[in-house]
Coordinates of C-alpha atoms and ligand atoms in Angstrom, one line a residue:
M991 CA -4.4 -19.7 -8.4
D992 CA -4.8 -23.6 -7.5
L993 CA -2.6 -23.8 -4.2
S994 CA -3.9 -27.6 -4.0
V995 CA -0.4 -28.0 -6.6
A996 CA 2.8 -27.8 -4.9
P997 CA 4.7 -24.6 -5.4
K998 CA 7.7 -24.9 -7.0
N999 CA 11.4 -25.1 -5.2
I1000 CA 12.7 -22.3 -7.1
R1001 CA 10.4 -19.2 -5.8
I1002 CA 10.5 -16.4 -8.5
N1003 CA 9.9 -12.5 -9.0
Q1004 CA 6.6 -14.0 -11.7
I1005 CA 7.5 -10.1 -13.3
G1006 CA 10.5 -10.2 -14.2
Y1007 CA 13.9 -8.3 -13.0
S1008 CA 15.6 -5.5 -14.0
E1009 CA 19.1 -4.6 -15.6
G1010 CA 20.9 -2.9 -13.5
L1011 CA 19.5 -4.6 -10.2
P1012 CA 20.7 -7.5 -8.9
V1013 CA 18.8 -10.9 -9.1
H1014 CA 17.2 -12.9 -6.7
A1015 CA 15.9 -16.6 -6.9
A1016 CA 14.8 -18.3 -4.0
V1017 CA 14.4 -22.2 -3.9
T1018 CA 13.6 -24.8 -0.5
A1019 CA 15.0 -27.4 -1.9
G1020 CA 17.6 -29.4 -4.5
G1021 CA 20.5 -28.7 -6.1
P1022 CA 22.6 -28.7 -7.3
F1023 CA 21.2 -25.3 -9.8
R1024 CA 22.3 -23.7 -12.9
L1025 CA 21.9 -20.4 -14.7
E1026 CA 21.9 -21.4 -18.0
D1027 CA 21.3 -18.8 -21.1
E1028 CA 18.8 -19.7 -23.3
S1029 CA 21.0 -21.3 -25.6
G1030 CA 22.2 -23.2 -22.9
R1031 CA 25.4 -22.0 -22.0
I1032 CA 26.0 -22.5 -18.5
I1033 CA 26.6 -18.3 -16.8
R1034 CA 26.8 -19.9 -13.4
S1035 CA 26.4 -22.8 -11.0
Y1036 CA 25.3 -22.8 -7.2
E1037 CA 26.0 -25.9 -5.3
A1038 CA 23.8 -27.9 -3.4
A1039 CA 24.1 -26.7 -0.1
P1040 CA 22.2 -27.0 3.5
A1041 CA 20.2 -24.8 4.3
G1042 CA 19.1 -23.4 7.0
V1043 CA 15.2 -23.4 8.2
D1044 CA 12.8 -20.4 7.2
P1045 CA 11.1 -19.4 10.7
A1046 CA 8.2 -17.3 9.3
S1047 CA 7.5 -20.3 6.3
G1048 CA 9.1 -23.3 7.9
E1049 CA 11.4 -24.1 5.1
P1050 CA 15.0 -24.7 4.5
V1051 CA 15.5 -21.5 1.8
R1052 CA 18.1 -20.8 0.7
L1053 CA 18.3 -17.3 -1.2
L1054 CA 20.5 -16.9 -4.8
D1055 CA 22.3 -13.8 -5.3
L1056 CA 21.9 -14.2 -9.6
G1057 CA 24.0 -10.6 -9.6
I1058 CA 23.5 -8.6 -12.0
L1059 CA 22.7 -9.8 -15.9
P1060 CA 22.1 -8.3 -19.0
R1061 CA 19.2 -8.4 -20.2
G1062 CA 17.6 -10.7 -21.7
A1063 CA 16.0 -14.9 -21.0
Y1064 CA 17.9 -17.5 -18.4
W1065 CA 16.9 -20.7 -17.2
L1066 CA 17.4 -21.2 -13.6
R1067 CA 17.8 -24.9 -13.7
S1068 CA 18.2 -27.9 -10.9
E1069 CA 17.9 -31.9 -12.1
N1070 CA 14.2 -31.7 -12.2
E1071 CA 13.4 -27.8 -12.2
Q1072 CA 13.5 -25.2 -14.7
R1073 CA 12.2 -21.3 -14.4
R1074 CA 12.2 -19.0 -16.6
I1075 CA 14.0 -15.8 -15.9
T1076 CA 13.9 -12.1 -17.5
V1077 CA 16.0 -9.4 -17.2
S1078 CA 14.4 -6.2 -19.3
P1079 CA 14.8 -2.2 -18.6
R1080 CA 12.0 -1.5 -16.5
P1081 CA 10.3 -4.5 -16.2
W1082 CA 7.4 -2.8 -13.2
R1083 CA 6.4 -0.3 -15.5
E1084 CA 2.5 -2.2 -16.2
V1085 CA 2.3 -3.5 -12.7
T1086 CA 2.5 -0.4 -11.5
N1087 CA 0.1 1.1 -13.6
A1088 CA -1.9 -1.7 -13.0
L1089 CA -1.6 -0.6 -9.3
I1090 CA -2.5 2.0 -9.5
K1091 CA -5.7 1.8 -11.8
G1092 CA -7.0 -0.7 -9.2
L1093 CA -7.8 2.7 -7.3
Y1094 CA -10.0 3.6 -9.9
F1095 CA -12.0 0.4 -10.3
Q1096 CA -12.4 1.3 -6.3
R1097 CA -14.3 4.6 -7.4
C1098 CA -18.1 4.9 -6.0
G1099 CA -20.7 7.4 -7.1
C1100 CA -19.5 7.2 -10.8
D1101 CA -20.5 5.2 -13.4
L1102 CA -16.7 2.7 -14.8
L1103 CA -17.4 3.3 -18.3
P1104 CA -16.4 -0.1 -20.7
V1105 CA -13.7 2.3 -22.1
H1106 CA -11.7 2.5 -18.6
A1107 CA -13.0 -0.4 -17.4
G1108 CA -13.3 -3.1 -19.8
P1109 CA -15.7 -6.1 -18.6
Y1110 CA -15.8 -3.9 -15.0
A1111 CA -18.2 -1.6 -16.0
H1112 CA -20.4 -0.7 -14.1
S1113 CA -23.4 2.5 -13.2
A1114 CA -23.0 5.0 -10.2
C1115 CA -23.5 3.1 -6.7
H1116 CA -23.7 4.6 -2.9
T1117 CA -25.3 8.2 -4.6
A1118 CA -28.3 8.3 -2.1
P1119 CA -27.9 10.9 0.4
A1120 CA -25.9 10.1 3.8
A1121 CA -27.8 10.3 7.1
D1122 CA -25.1 11.5 10.3
W1123 CA -25.6 9.0 12.4
L1124 CA -26.1 10.9 16.3
E1125 CA -28.8 12.9 13.9
R1126 CA -30.0 11.5 11.9
T1127 CA -32.5 14.5 10.6
V1128 CA -29.2 15.8 8.7
M1129 CA -28.6 14.7 5.2
R1130 CA -25.6 14.8 3.7
R1131 CA -25.2 13.8 0.0
V1132 CA -21.7 12.9 -0.1
K1133 CA -19.8 11.6 -3.6
G1134 CA -16.8 10.2 -4.7
G1135 CA -14.4 8.4 -3.0
W1136 CA -12.5 4.5 -2.7
H1137 CA -14.1 1.4 -2.0
D1138 CA -11.2 0.5 1.3
A1139 CA -11.3 -2.5 0.5
G1140 CA -13.3 -6.0 -0.4
D1141 CA -15.9 -3.6 1.0
Y1142 CA -18.2 -0.6 0.5
G1143 CA -17.0 1.3 3.0
K1144 CA -15.5 4.5 3.0
Y1145 CA -13.2 5.7 5.6
V1146 CA -11.0 9.0 6.5
V1147 CA -7.9 7.2 8.4
P1148 CA -6.9 4.8 5.4
G1149 CA -8.2 6.5 2.9
A1150 CA -5.9 9.9 3.9
V1151 CA -3.1 8.1 4.3
A1152 CA -3.2 5.6 1.0
A1153 CA -3.7 9.3 -1.3
A1154 CA -0.9 10.0 0.7
H1155 CA 1.3 7.3 -0.4
L1156 CA 0.7 8.4 -4.8
L1157 CA 1.0 11.8 -3.6
Y1158 CA 5.0 11.3 -2.5
A1159 CA 5.2 8.4 -4.9
W1160 CA 4.3 11.4 -7.8
L1161 CA 7.1 13.7 -5.4
L1162 CA 10.0 11.7 -5.2
F1163 CA 10.1 9.7 -8.5
P1164 CA 7.9 11.5 -10.9
E1165 CA 9.4 8.9 -13.7
G1166 CA 8.1 6.6 -12.0
C1167 CA 4.5 6.3 -12.3
A1168 CA 4.2 9.3 -14.3
D1169 CA 2.0 7.0 -17.4
P1170 CA -1.9 7.6 -18.9
L1171 CA -3.3 5.3 -17.2
N1172 CA -6.9 5.6 -19.3
I1173 CA -9.1 7.1 -17.0
P1174 CA -11.8 9.6 -17.6
E1175 CA -9.1 12.3 -17.0
T1176 CA -6.5 11.2 -18.8
G1177 CA -4.8 14.1 -21.3
N1178 CA -6.0 17.1 -18.8
G1179 CA -2.7 18.6 -18.6
V1180 CA -2.5 16.1 -14.8
P1181 CA -0.6 12.9 -14.5
D1182 CA -2.8 10.4 -13.7
I1183 CA -2.1 8.8 -10.7
L1184 CA -2.7 12.5 -9.2
N1185 CA -5.9 12.5 -11.2
E1186 CA -6.7 9.1 -9.4
A1187 CA -5.0 10.8 -5.8
R1188 CA -8.0 14.1 -6.5
Y1189 CA -10.8 11.3 -6.9
E1190 CA -10.2 10.5 -3.1
L1191 CA -9.5 14.4 -1.8
E1192 CA -12.6 15.6 -3.7
W1193 CA -14.3 13.3 -1.4
L1194 CA -12.5 13.8 1.7
L1195 CA -13.4 17.5 1.3
Q1196 CA -16.7 16.5 2.6
M1197 CA -16.2 14.0 4.9
Q1198 CA -15.2 17.8 7.0
R1199 CA -18.4 18.9 9.5
A1200 CA -18.6 22.3 10.1
D1201 CA -16.8 23.0 12.8
G1202 CA -13.8 21.8 11.7
A1203 CA -13.2 17.8 12.8
F1204 CA -13.8 15.0 10.6
Y1205 CA -16.1 11.9 9.6
H1206 CA -14.0 8.6 11.0
K1207 CA -16.4 6.8 7.7
L1208 CA -19.4 6.7 5.2
T1209 CA -20.9 3.0 5.8
K1210 CA -23.8 1.1 6.2
A1211 CA -24.2 -0.4 10.0
R1212 CA -23.2 -4.3 8.2
F1213 CA -21.4 -5.1 5.4
A1214 CA -23.3 -5.6 2.1
P1215 CA -23.6 -9.3 1.0
F1216 CA -21.4 -10.1 -1.9
I1217 CA -23.0 -8.3 -4.5
M1218 CA -22.4 -5.6 -7.8
P1219 CA -21.9 -1.9 -5.8
E1220 CA -24.8 -0.3 -7.5
E1221 CA -27.0 -3.3 -6.3
D1222 CA -25.9 -1.8 -2.9
L1223 CA -29.0 0.2 -1.6
Q1224 CA -28.9 -0.5 1.8
P1225 CA -28.8 3.8 3.7
E1226 CA -25.0 4.8 4.6
Y1227 CA -24.3 7.3 7.4
L1228 CA -22.0 9.6 8.1
M1229 CA -20.0 8.3 10.9
P1230 CA -19.0 10.3 14.7
V1231 CA -15.7 12.5 14.1
S1232 CA -12.8 11.0 15.4
H1233 CA -9.1 13.0 16.4
C1234 CA -7.6 10.2 14.1
A1235 CA -9.5 11.1 11.1
T1236 CA -8.8 14.6 11.4
G1237 CA -5.8 14.4 12.3
D1238 CA -5.0 12.6 9.1
A1239 CA -7.3 14.3 6.8
C1240 CA -5.8 17.8 8.0
A1241 CA -2.0 16.6 6.6
C1242 CA -3.2 15.3 3.6
L1243 CA -4.9 17.6 2.8
A1244 CA -1.8 19.8 3.8
L1245 CA 0.5 18.2 1.8
A1246 CA -2.2 17.7 -1.2
S1247 CA -1.9 21.2 -1.1
R1248 CA 1.0 22.2 -2.3
V1249 CA 1.3 19.0 -4.7
F1250 CA -1.7 20.8 -6.8
R1251 CA -0.6 24.3 -6.5
S1252 CA 1.2 24.4 -9.9
F1253 CA -2.0 22.4 -11.4
D1254 CA -5.1 24.3 -9.8
M1255 CA -5.2 27.2 -7.3
D1256 CA -8.5 27.2 -6.3
F1257 CA -8.6 23.2 -5.8
A1258 CA -5.1 23.6 -3.9
D1259 CA -6.3 27.0 -1.3
E1260 CA -9.1 24.8 -0.2
M1261 CA -7.5 21.3 0.6
L1262 CA -4.8 24.1 2.0
Q1263 CA -8.6 25.9 4.6
A1264 CA -9.6 22.4 5.1
A1265 CA -6.1 21.3 7.0
L1266 CA -6.4 24.7 8.9
R1267 CA -9.7 24.4 9.8
A1268 CA -9.2 20.4 10.9
W1269 CA -6.0 22.1 13.2
N1270 CA -7.8 24.4 15.0
W1271 CA -10.2 21.9 16.0
L1272 CA -7.3 20.1 17.2
L1273 CA -5.9 22.8 18.9
E1274 CA -9.5 22.6 20.3
N1275 CA -10.2 19.5 21.1
P1276 CA -7.0 18.9 22.5
D1277 CA -7.7 15.1 25.1
F1278 CA -7.2 11.9 22.6
I1279 CA -10.8 10.0 22.5
P1280 CA -10.6 6.5 20.5
F1281 CA -13.1 5.6 18.0
R1282 CA -15.0 2.7 19.3
N1283 CA -18.5 1.9 16.7
P1284 CA -21.3 3.0 18.2
E1285 CA -23.4 0.4 19.1
D1286 CA -25.1 -1.6 16.4
V1287 CA -22.1 -0.7 13.9
H1288 CA -20.2 -3.7 12.4
T1289 CA -18.0 -1.8 9.9
G1290 CA -14.5 -1.5 9.8
L1291 CA -12.9 0.0 13.0
Y1292 CA -9.6 1.8 12.5
G1293 CA -9.0 2.5 15.6
D1294 CA -6.5 3.7 17.6
G1295 CA -4.4 4.3 20.8
S1296 CA -3.2 7.6 19.8
D1297 CA -3.5 10.3 17.5
S1298 CA 0.5 11.8 18.6
D1299 CA 1.3 10.6 14.9
E1300 CA -1.3 12.0 13.5
R1301 CA -0.6 15.4 14.8
F1302 CA 2.7 15.7 14.1
W1303 CA 2.4 15.0 10.5
A1304 CA 0.1 16.9 10.1
A1305 CA 2.2 19.7 12.0
C1306 CA 4.9 19.0 9.6
E1307 CA 3.4 19.2 6.6
L1308 CA 1.7 22.1 7.7
F1309 CA 4.4 24.5 8.2
A1310 CA 5.7 22.5 4.6
A1311 CA 2.2 24.6 3.3
T1312 CA 2.3 27.8 5.0
G1313 CA 6.4 28.2 5.9
R1314 CA 4.5 29.3 10.0
P1315 CA 6.9 29.3 12.5
E1316 CA 3.4 27.4 15.5
F1317 CA 3.5 24.5 12.9
L1318 CA 7.2 23.7 13.3
S1319 CA 7.1 24.0 16.9
S1320 CA 4.1 21.6 17.2
A1321 CA 5.8 18.9 15.3
E1322 CA 9.3 19.6 17.5
T1323 CA 6.9 19.9 20.9
L1324 CA 5.4 16.2 19.5
F1325 CA 8.8 14.9 18.0
R1326 CA 10.3 15.1 21.4
A1327 CA 7.4 13.2 22.5
G1328 CA 8.6 10.4 20.8
Q1329 CA 7.5 9.0 17.2
D1330 CA 8.4 5.9 15.1
L1331 CA 10.1 7.5 11.8
N1332 CA 10.3 4.3 9.8
V1333 CA 6.4 2.8 10.1
F1334 CA 3.9 4.2 6.9
G1335 CA 1.1 2.2 7.9
W1336 CA -2.5 3.6 8.3
N1337 CA -2.6 3.0 12.2
N1338 CA 1.4 4.6 12.3
V1339 CA 1.9 7.8 10.3
G1340 CA 5.1 9.4 12.2
G1341 CA 6.6 7.7 9.1
L1342 CA 5.5 10.2 6.6
G1343 CA 6.1 13.2 9.6
A1344 CA 9.9 12.2 8.0
I1345 CA 9.0 12.2 5.2
C1346 CA 8.0 15.6 5.1
C1347 CA 11.0 16.5 7.7
L1348 CA 13.1 14.5 5.5
F1349 CA 13.1 15.1 2.1
V1350 CA 10.9 18.1 1.3
L1351 CA 11.3 20.6 4.6
K1352 CA 15.2 19.6 4.8
E1353 CA 17.3 21.9 6.2
K1354 CA 14.1 24.4 6.5
A1355 CA 13.6 21.9 9.5
G1356 CA 15.6 23.0 11.3
D1357 CA 18.6 20.9 13.5
L1358 CA 15.7 18.9 15.6
L1359 CA 13.5 18.4 12.9
Y1360 CA 16.2 17.4 10.1
A1361 CA 19.4 16.7 11.7
A1362 CA 18.6 15.3 14.7
L1363 CA 15.3 13.1 13.4
K1364 CA 17.7 11.9 10.9
Q1365 CA 19.8 10.1 13.2
A1366 CA 16.6 9.0 14.8
F1367 CA 15.6 8.0 11.1
L1368 CA 18.6 6.6 9.8
R1369 CA 19.0 4.2 13.2
Q1370 CA 15.2 3.3 13.3
S1371 CA 15.0 1.7 9.3
E1372 CA 18.4 -0.9 10.3
E1373 CA 14.5 -3.1 11.8
A1374 CA 13.5 -3.8 8.9
L1375 CA 17.4 -4.6 7.6
A1376 CA 17.7 -6.9 10.2
L1377 CA 14.8 -8.4 10.3
S1378 CA 15.0 -9.1 6.4
A1379 CA 18.6 -10.1 7.2
R1380 CA 16.9 -13.3 8.8
S1381 CA 14.5 -14.4 6.7
G1382 CA 15.3 -16.6 4.4
Y1383 CA 13.2 -14.8 1.5
G1384 CA 14.2 -11.3 2.8
T1385 CA 11.6 -10.8 4.1
A1386 CA 11.0 -8.0 6.6
L1387 CA 8.4 -8.9 8.6
S1388 CA 8.9 -10.5 12.0
P1389 CA 7.3 -14.7 11.6
D1390 CA 5.0 -13.9 14.3
R1391 CA 3.3 -10.7 12.8
Y1392 CA 1.7 -12.6 10.1
S1393 CA -1.3 -10.3 10.6
W1394 CA -4.4 -9.3 8.5
G1395 CA -2.9 -7.4 5.6
S1396 CA 0.5 -8.7 6.2
I1397 CA 1.4 -7.3 3.1
L1398 CA 1.8 -3.9 4.5
P1399 CA 4.6 -4.0 6.8
I1400 CA 6.4 -5.5 4.7
L1401 CA 5.7 -2.8 2.1
S1402 CA 6.1 -0.4 4.4
N1403 CA 9.7 -2.0 5.9
A1404 CA 10.8 -1.7 1.9
M1405 CA 9.9 1.9 1.8
A1406 CA 11.7 2.8 5.0
M1407 CA 14.7 1.2 3.7
I1408 CA 14.3 3.2 0.0
L1409 CA 14.6 6.7 2.2
N1410 CA 17.1 5.0 4.1
S1411 CA 19.1 3.8 0.6
L1412 CA 17.9 7.8 -0.7
L1413 CA 19.4 9.3 2.5
T1414 CA 22.8 7.1 2.6
G1415 CA 23.5 6.0 -0.8
R1416 CA 23.2 2.3 1.0
E1417 CA 22.7 -0.8 -2.0
D1418 CA 22.4 -3.1 0.6
M1419 CA 19.3 -1.2 2.4
R1420 CA 18.3 -0.6 -1.4
T1421 CA 18.7 -4.2 -2.0
A1422 CA 16.6 -5.8 0.7
A1423 CA 13.8 -3.4 -0.7
L1424 CA 14.0 -5.2 -4.0
L1425 CA 13.6 -8.4 -1.5
Q1426 CA 10.1 -6.7 -0.2
W1427 CA 9.0 -6.2 -3.9
H1428 CA 9.8 -9.9 -4.9
Y1429 CA 8.5 -11.4 -2.3
A1430 CA 5.1 -9.8 -3.6
L1431 CA 5.3 -10.3 -7.6
G1432 CA 5.9 -14.0 -6.8
M1433 CA 9.1 -15.0 -3.9
N1434 CA 7.6 -16.5 -0.8
A1435 CA 6.9 -19.0 0.4
L1436 CA 3.3 -19.8 -1.3
D1437 CA 5.2 -18.8 -4.7
C1438 CA 2.7 -16.4 -5.4
C1439 CA 1.9 -12.8 -7.2
F1440 CA 0.0 -11.2 -4.7
V1441 CA -1.4 -8.6 -7.6
T1442 CA -4.2 -10.3 -9.6
G1443 CA -4.4 -10.3 -12.7
F1444 CA 0.1 -10.7 -12.9
G1445 CA 2.3 -13.2 -12.5
E1446 CA 2.1 -17.7 -13.5
K1447 CA 0.6 -17.8 -10.2
T1448 CA -1.2 -15.7 -8.9
V1449 CA -4.5 -14.7 -6.9
R1450 CA -7.5 -15.3 -8.8
F1451 CA -10.8 -15.3 -5.3
P1452 CA -9.6 -12.3 -3.2
H1453 CA -11.8 -11.2 -1.1
H1454 CA -13.6 -8.4 -3.1
R1455 CA -17.5 -7.8 -3.4
P1456 CA -16.9 -6.9 -7.4
S1457 CA -14.4 -9.8 -8.0
G1458 CA -16.7 -11.8 -6.5
A1459 CA -20.7 -10.8 -8.5
D1460 CA -19.7 -9.5 -11.7
G1461 CA -19.5 -13.3 -13.1
I1462 CA -16.5 -12.9 -15.4
D1463 CA -13.8 -15.5 -14.2
D1464 CA -11.1 -13.1 -13.8
P1465 CA -11.4 -10.6 -10.6
V1466 CA -10.3 -6.4 -11.2
P1467 CA -7.4 -6.7 -12.2
G1468 CA -4.5 -4.4 -10.9
L1469 CA -5.9 -5.0 -6.6
I1470 CA -2.9 -6.7 -3.8
S1471 CA -4.2 -9.0 -1.6
G1472 CA -3.1 -8.2 2.0
G1473 CA -1.7 -12.5 1.6
P1474 CA -1.0 -14.6 4.9
N1475 CA -2.2 -14.4 8.9
N1476 CA -2.3 -16.5 11.6
C1477 CA -2.4 -13.7 13.7
H1478 CA -6.1 -12.5 14.1
C1479 CA -8.2 -15.5 11.7
Y1480 CA -11.4 -16.3 11.5
P1481 CA -12.1 -19.5 13.1
A1482 CA -12.9 -21.5 9.7
T1483 CA -9.5 -20.0 8.4
R1484 CA -8.0 -22.0 11.4
E1485 CA -10.0 -25.2 11.0
K1486 CA -8.7 -25.2 7.3
L1487 CA -4.8 -24.8 7.8
G1488 CA -4.6 -26.6 11.3
E1489 CA -2.1 -25.0 14.4
S1490 CA 1.1 -26.3 12.0
T1491 CA 0.9 -24.4 8.9
P1492 CA 3.9 -22.1 9.4
P1493 CA 2.6 -18.4 9.0
A1494 CA 3.6 -17.2 5.9
R1495 CA 1.5 -20.3 4.1
Y1496 CA -1.2 -18.8 6.1
F1497 CA -3.2 -17.9 3.3
L1498 CA -6.2 -19.3 2.2
E1499 CA -7.1 -18.0 -2.0
E1500 CA -10.6 -18.5 -1.5
T1501 CA -13.1 -15.5 -2.0
F1502 CA -14.4 -15.7 2.1
S1503 CA -10.8 -15.6 3.8
A1504 CA -11.1 -11.8 4.0
D1505 CA -8.5 -12.1 6.7
T1506 CA -5.7 -13.6 4.1
N1507 CA -7.3 -12.3 1.0
E1508 CA -8.6 -9.6 0.8
I1509 CA -7.9 -5.9 -0.9
A1510 CA -7.5 -2.8 0.2
V1511 CA -6.5 0.8 -0.8
Y1512 CA -4.0 1.3 1.4
W1513 CA -1.9 -1.7 0.5
N1514 CA -1.9 -1.1 -3.6
S1515 CA -0.7 2.7 -2.1
P1516 CA 2.8 1.5 -0.4
A1517 CA 3.0 -0.8 -4.2
V1518 CA 2.5 1.7 -5.9
F1519 CA 5.6 3.5 -3.9
V1520 CA 7.4 0.8 -3.6
G1521 CA 7.6 0.1 -8.0
A1522 CA 7.7 3.7 -9.0
F1523 CA 11.2 3.7 -7.1
F1524 CA 12.2 1.2 -9.0
N1525 CA 10.6 2.3 -12.2
S1526 CA 12.9 5.3 -11.5
L1527 CA 16.2 4.0 -11.1
P1528 CA 18.1 5.3 -14.2
S1529 CA 19.1 2.0 -16.7
P1530 CA 22.2 0.8 -16.7
V1531 CA 25.3 0.0 -19.6
S1532 CA 24.6 -4.0 -19.5
P1533 CA 27.1 -5.7 -17.9
N1534 CA 28.7 -8.8 -20.7
L1535 CA 29.3 -12.2 -19.2
Ligands
ZN2908 ZN1 -19.8 2.7 -3.7

C-alpha cells in the first residue's frame, strides 16, 4: 500500500458485504452521495450534511447506513469519486480461512512444503534442543508451535490465548470456520481449524516443567535479524516459569481436552492431566510473581500485574472439563474478587472465563457464575457499544488507546458485542460488532485493509521476518497488522509522524515499524472468531428494492 497516495473519501469494507446484514460506508468529505446499481439506477441518495470531527482520526466522518441490500454490485458515488460495493452470501469465508491459514505459515520446526505453502515454502527451523536458561546443562527438545509474531519467539501466554480463540470459534460457530485449508493434516477427519490449533497445543504440552509449572517462553536472548527462520541458528532457551503462563496453559489445555475428546481420547486425556498438574502448581504457589526478563534477555515480555484472571479462566475450564466442585468453588471466589468479563486479549483473559460460564456451563455454573455473571457481562459489554457510538467510523476504541496492536482491543470489543448479541438478540450489538470487522478490512482512517493479501489497498510491508527475507514481493498472506499506535511508538516513528498526526492515522506501512505494522498470532485469532461468527449467520431471503 502506498500511503503517500491520498486515501479515498469513501471508505468501505474492501472485501465486500454480506447479504442480510446492514451495509455501512464511511465518508469523509464531499457529497451528496448516491447509491446506484450497476445499470446506474439510483437506489438511495444522501444529502451533503455537516459531519462532526472524529476525534481519533481528526477527520469529518459520516457513517452512511446503506441498509440491507440484495446480492449484487453497486456504486457509491459523489460528484468526483466512486467506489464499488459488492454484496454476496458469505463474502468473508475466504479471508477467515486465510486468517487461520496465516497461523500455518507461522509454524515452527517443520518443513512448509510447496504443496501447502506455495512460494512461501521453507525448510524446518529451530530444531535444535533448547537449554533451560537457569540451568544450562538441562537441554530439552521442544518441537513445533507457532512463531509468535514478526519475530521467531514462542510464548506460552499469547499462544494459549490464540489457540483458545480458535477453539471457541469452532465451539460456537462451527459452520463459520469448517472449511479445508490445504494444510498437512487436511482430510484426516478433524476440521482444519482444530488441526491448526493442535499444532500449538502439542507445543504447549512440551512447555510444562516436571513440577507442573509452564515455562514462560522459548526464545533466544535477542531477536533475530531479518533472516528466514531456518537461517536463525542462535541457541534457544526455556525462559523461567511464570504464574500467568501456567494459568493460561492450564485453562487452554482443559478447554482443548473437551474439544478434542470426540476426535482423540488419548490426546484429550494427556491435555487434561497436564492442566491438572498446572492447577496443582498454582495452588502450591499462591503468591503471584510477575514475570521479568532475565538480565541479558531482550525478547518479548508479555508481562502482567496479576494472575487472578488466569486462575479464574483456568478454574472455569477445569470445572467444565471435570465437573469437580472444588473448581467451581475456586472460580466463584475469583469471580467475587472482581473480573473484567468483556476482554479477550493475552493480558486479561477474564472474558474467556466468561465465555466458558455463559456458553458452556450455563445453568450448571450456578446462580453466581451464570445469572450474576451474565448480568455483569451484559453491563460491562455496554462499554464497547458506547465506544463505537462515539466514533465517526463506529470503531470501538477510545482515541487515547491506540497502542501497540490496537487491532486487538478493537476485535476484543467486537467479540464482547457478538457474545452480547447471542445472549440478548440485540441487533445494535451485532451491527456495532460488524463495524469492527469493517474497520479491519478497510473502513478506517487509513483506507487500509489490515489483512495481507486482501483488499484493494492493503498492507504490503508488515514487520514480519519471513515476509521481509523471502525475496517475494507480496507478504505472506492472511496476517493481520496491529495497526495505528501513538501511545508506545518508536522514536523513529515519532520523528516521521510528528505530534500532530491523529491516533487512528499513526501508522507506517514500513517493515521496520514493529510498533505499528507488526503481525501476531493473537491478533489473527480474534479476527478468526469474528469472521467465523459472521460467516455462520444464516443466509436470508434477499429483499427487493
Ligand atoms: Zn522456527
